[in-house]
Amino acid sequence: MALVSKTPNVAPKSGVASTLSSFKTNTQLEKIHFLQDKFSFFVLLLFIFSFIGQVLMILNSYAKLPPEIPLFYSQEWGLPILGRSFLIWLIPAVSVIFFAVNYLIAFIFLATNKFLIRTLLGSIIVISLANLINVFKIISLLA
């Protein structure tokens, strides 16, 4: 009795087609979920603490701030560098917008590219900490 193969005769895929199909399955398996990734969770916590720190510092010293504070450091020295004291709220707002945009880009549009996700998350850390230091410097010098 001869052995009969139960699998149909299927021609093997060509080199390009097999590479593309294996690429699709590999990228689908390597999708990163933002709460399962330890680094993204660390960035989320760092951003929250940075944002809360900025808001608490501003709330704590807002009444003591002068009517105009130095905010626009890219301007010439003197009056153009000064802004109304309520504009200090732009610093935490920039942090929130930058965080939201980078997180959205990282985990919706680039969910399979680990390097770009890490780069965007790293920039969130840099901007959040820089804004926290900026708020601290402005308040500690003026209040």
mmCIF file of C-alpha atoms in Angstrom:
data_model
loop_
_atom_site.group_PDB
_atom_site.id
_atom_site.type_symbol
_atom_site.label_atom_id
_atom_site.label_comp_id
_atom_site.label_asym_id
_atom_site.label_seq_id
_atom_site.Cartn_x
_atom_site.Cartn_y
_atom_site.Cartn_z
ATOM 1 C CA MET A 1 0.000 0.000 0.000
ATOM 2 C CA ALA A 2 1.406 3.364 -0.982
ATOM 3 C CA LEU A 3 1.449 6.290 1.356
ATOM 4 C CA VAL A 4 -0.875 9.027 0.207
ATOM 5 C CA SER A 5 -0.191 12.576 1.253
ATOM 6 C CA LYS A 6 -3.246 14.325 2.658
ATOM 7 C CA THR A 7 -1.862 17.805 2.011
ATOM 8 C CA PRO A 8 -2.604 19.260 -1.401
ATOM 9 C CA ASN A 9 0.237 20.072 -3.703
ATOM 10 C CA VAL A 10 0.830 23.775 -3.163
ATOM 11 C CA ALA A 11 3.605 25.502 -4.963
ATOM 12 C CA PRO A 12 5.972 27.323 -2.602
ATOM 13 C CA LYS A 13 5.682 31.095 -2.598
ATOM 14 C CA SER A 14 8.252 33.054 -4.480
ATOM 15 C CA GLY A 15 11.026 34.800 -2.545
ATOM 16 C CA VAL A 16 9.421 38.262 -2.466
ATOM 17 C CA ALA A 17 5.939 36.994 -1.647
ATOM 18 C CA SER A 18 7.155 34.802 1.216
ATOM 19 C CA THR A 19 9.265 37.649 2.602
ATOM 20 C CA LEU A 20 6.295 40.028 2.514
ATOM 21 C CA SER A 21 3.955 37.536 4.156
ATOM 22 C CA SER A 22 6.467 36.749 6.899
ATOM 23 C CA PHE A 23 7.040 40.512 7.385
ATOM 24 C CA LYS A 24 3.307 41.076 7.834
ATOM 25 C CA THR A 25 2.981 38.332 10.419
ATOM 26 C CA ASN A 26 6.106 39.446 12.300
ATOM 27 C CA THR A 27 5.004 43.082 12.509
ATOM 28 C CA GLN A 28 1.544 42.116 13.674
ATOM 29 C CA LEU A 29 3.050 40.091 16.508
ATOM 30 C CA GLU A 30 5.426 42.847 17.609
ATOM 31 C CA LYS A 31 2.793 45.534 18.120
ATOM 32 C CA ILE A 32 3.515 47.368 21.356
ATOM 33 C CA HIS A 33 0.672 48.176 23.728
ATOM 34 C CA PHE A 34 1.335 51.349 25.679
ATOM 35 C CA LEU A 35 0.407 50.000 29.120
ATOM 36 C CA GLN A 36 2.308 46.726 28.719
ATOM 37 C CA ASP A 37 5.565 48.411 27.779
ATOM 38 C CA LYS A 38 7.539 49.307 30.932
ATOM 39 C CA PHE A 39 9.302 52.277 29.365
ATOM 40 C CA SER A 40 6.064 53.867 28.148
ATOM 41 C CA PHE A 41 4.487 53.349 31.564
ATOM 42 C CA PHE A 42 7.548 55.018 33.161
ATOM 43 C CA VAL A 43 7.191 57.951 30.745
ATOM 44 C CA LEU A 44 3.493 58.239 31.587
ATOM 45 C CA LEU A 45 4.227 58.341 35.331
ATOM 46 C CA LEU A 46 7.089 60.805 34.883
ATOM 47 C CA PHE A 47 4.884 63.083 32.805
ATOM 48 C CA ILE A 48 2.076 62.964 35.377
ATOM 49 C CA PHE A 49 4.437 63.836 38.236
ATOM 50 C CA SER A 50 6.066 66.587 36.170
ATOM 51 C CA PHE A 51 2.712 68.075 35.219
ATOM 52 C CA ILE A 52 1.390 67.933 38.772
ATOM 53 C CA GLY A 53 4.633 69.527 40.005
ATOM 54 C CA GLN A 54 4.297 72.369 37.503
ATOM 55 C CA VAL A 55 0.674 73.029 38.410
ATOM 56 C CA LEU A 56 1.317 72.895 42.166
ATOM 57 C CA MET A 57 4.286 75.268 41.912
ATOM 58 C CA ILE A 58 2.264 77.748 39.859
ATOM 59 C CA LEU A 59 -0.773 77.546 42.152
ATOM 60 C CA ASN A 60 1.384 77.899 45.256
ATOM 61 C CA SER A 61 3.161 81.046 44.095
ATOM 62 C CA TYR A 62 0.777 82.661 41.606
ATOM 63 C CA ALA A 63 -0.357 85.366 44.053
ATOM 64 C CA LYS A 64 3.283 86.316 44.761
ATOM 65 C CA LEU A 65 4.316 86.677 41.120
ATOM 66 C CA PRO A 66 4.816 90.174 39.686
ATOM 67 C CA PRO A 67 2.446 91.321 36.905
ATOM 68 C CA GLU A 68 5.073 90.588 34.237
ATOM 69 C CA ILE A 69 7.491 87.673 34.248
ATOM 70 C CA PRO A 70 10.260 86.578 31.854
ATOM 71 C CA LEU A 71 8.745 83.969 29.538
ATOM 72 C CA PHE A 72 9.907 84.623 25.995
ATOM 73 C CA TYR A 73 13.611 83.879 26.186
ATOM 74 C CA SER A 74 14.022 83.804 22.420
ATOM 75 C CA GLN A 75 13.284 87.545 22.236
ATOM 76 C CA GLU A 76 15.780 90.355 22.717
ATOM 77 C CA TRP A 77 16.711 91.197 26.289
ATOM 78 C CA GLY A 78 14.437 93.773 27.888
ATOM 79 C CA LEU A 79 10.705 94.324 27.550
ATOM 80 C CA PRO A 80 10.095 91.806 24.723
ATOM 81 C CA ILE A 81 11.128 88.958 27.025
ATOM 82 C CA LEU A 82 8.388 89.781 29.531
ATOM 83 C CA GLY A 83 4.879 88.376 29.464
ATOM 84 C CA ARG A 84 1.824 88.697 31.662
ATOM 85 C CA SER A 85 1.944 86.454 34.713
ATOM 86 C CA PHE A 86 -1.076 84.382 33.635
ATOM 87 C CA LEU A 87 0.919 83.241 30.590
ATOM 88 C CA ILE A 88 2.949 80.975 32.874
ATOM 89 C CA TRP A 89 0.092 78.503 32.376
ATOM 90 C CA LEU A 90 1.343 78.074 28.791
ATOM 91 C CA ILE A 91 4.248 75.983 30.064
ATOM 92 C CA PRO A 92 2.131 73.115 31.490
ATOM 93 C CA ALA A 93 -0.204 73.442 28.493
ATOM 94 C CA VAL A 94 2.723 72.907 26.115
ATOM 95 C CA SER A 95 3.709 69.828 28.136
ATOM 96 C CA VAL A 96 0.221 68.340 27.831
ATOM 97 C CA ILE A 97 -0.033 69.045 24.095
ATOM 98 C CA PHE A 98 3.442 67.663 23.408
ATOM 99 C CA PHE A 99 2.699 64.543 25.481
ATOM 100 C CA ALA A 100 -0.657 63.920 23.794
ATOM 101 C CA VAL A 101 0.645 64.367 20.262
ATOM 102 C CA ASN A 102 3.733 62.198 20.796
ATOM 103 C CA TYR A 103 1.794 59.439 22.562
ATOM 104 C CA LEU A 104 -0.812 59.462 19.803
ATOM 105 C CA ILE A 105 1.817 59.255 17.076
ATOM 106 C CA ALA A 106 3.818 56.605 18.918
ATOM 107 C CA PHE A 107 1.065 54.141 19.711
ATOM 108 C CA ILE A 108 -1.441 54.643 16.927
ATOM 109 C CA PHE A 109 0.622 55.403 13.840
ATOM 110 C CA LEU A 110 3.956 53.783 14.725
ATOM 111 C CA ALA A 111 2.803 50.861 16.864
ATOM 112 C CA THR A 112 5.241 48.432 15.262
ATOM 113 C CA ASN A 113 8.421 50.515 15.124
ATOM 114 C CA LYS A 114 10.115 50.183 18.510
ATOM 115 C CA PHE A 115 12.916 52.657 17.788
ATOM 116 C CA LEU A 116 10.591 55.498 16.803
ATOM 117 C CA ILE A 117 8.335 54.810 19.778
ATOM 118 C CA ARG A 118 11.310 55.003 22.144
ATOM 119 C CA THR A 119 12.510 58.198 20.463
ATOM 120 C CA LEU A 120 9.138 59.909 20.825
ATOM 121 C CA LEU A 121 8.802 58.759 24.428
ATOM 122 C CA GLY A 122 12.320 59.985 25.192
ATOM 123 C CA SER A 123 11.440 63.405 23.811
ATOM 124 C CA ILE A 124 8.420 63.477 26.133
ATOM 125 C CA ILE A 125 10.781 62.950 29.084
ATOM 126 C CA VAL A 126 13.096 65.736 27.934
ATOM 127 C CA ILE A 127 10.308 68.271 27.325
ATOM 128 C CA SER A 128 8.455 67.443 30.559
ATOM 129 C CA LEU A 129 11.557 67.764 32.712
ATOM 130 C CA ALA A 130 12.705 70.910 30.891
ATOM 131 C CA ASN A 131 9.310 72.527 31.451
ATOM 132 C CA LEU A 132 9.349 71.517 35.119
ATOM 133 C CA ILE A 133 12.795 73.091 35.541
ATOM 134 C CA ASN A 134 11.656 76.182 33.619
ATOM 135 C CA VAL A 135 8.647 76.718 35.888
ATOM 136 C CA PHE A 136 10.823 76.166 38.950
ATOM 137 C CA LYS A 137 13.436 78.688 37.753
ATOM 138 C CA ILE A 138 10.867 81.360 36.903
ATOM 139 C CA ILE A 139 9.052 80.994 40.213
ATOM 140 C CA SER A 140 12.163 80.703 42.372
ATOM 141 C CA LEU A 141 13.669 83.858 40.858
ATOM 142 C CA LEU A 142 10.546 85.991 41.112
ATOM 143 C CA ALA A 143 8.418 84.805 44.015
#
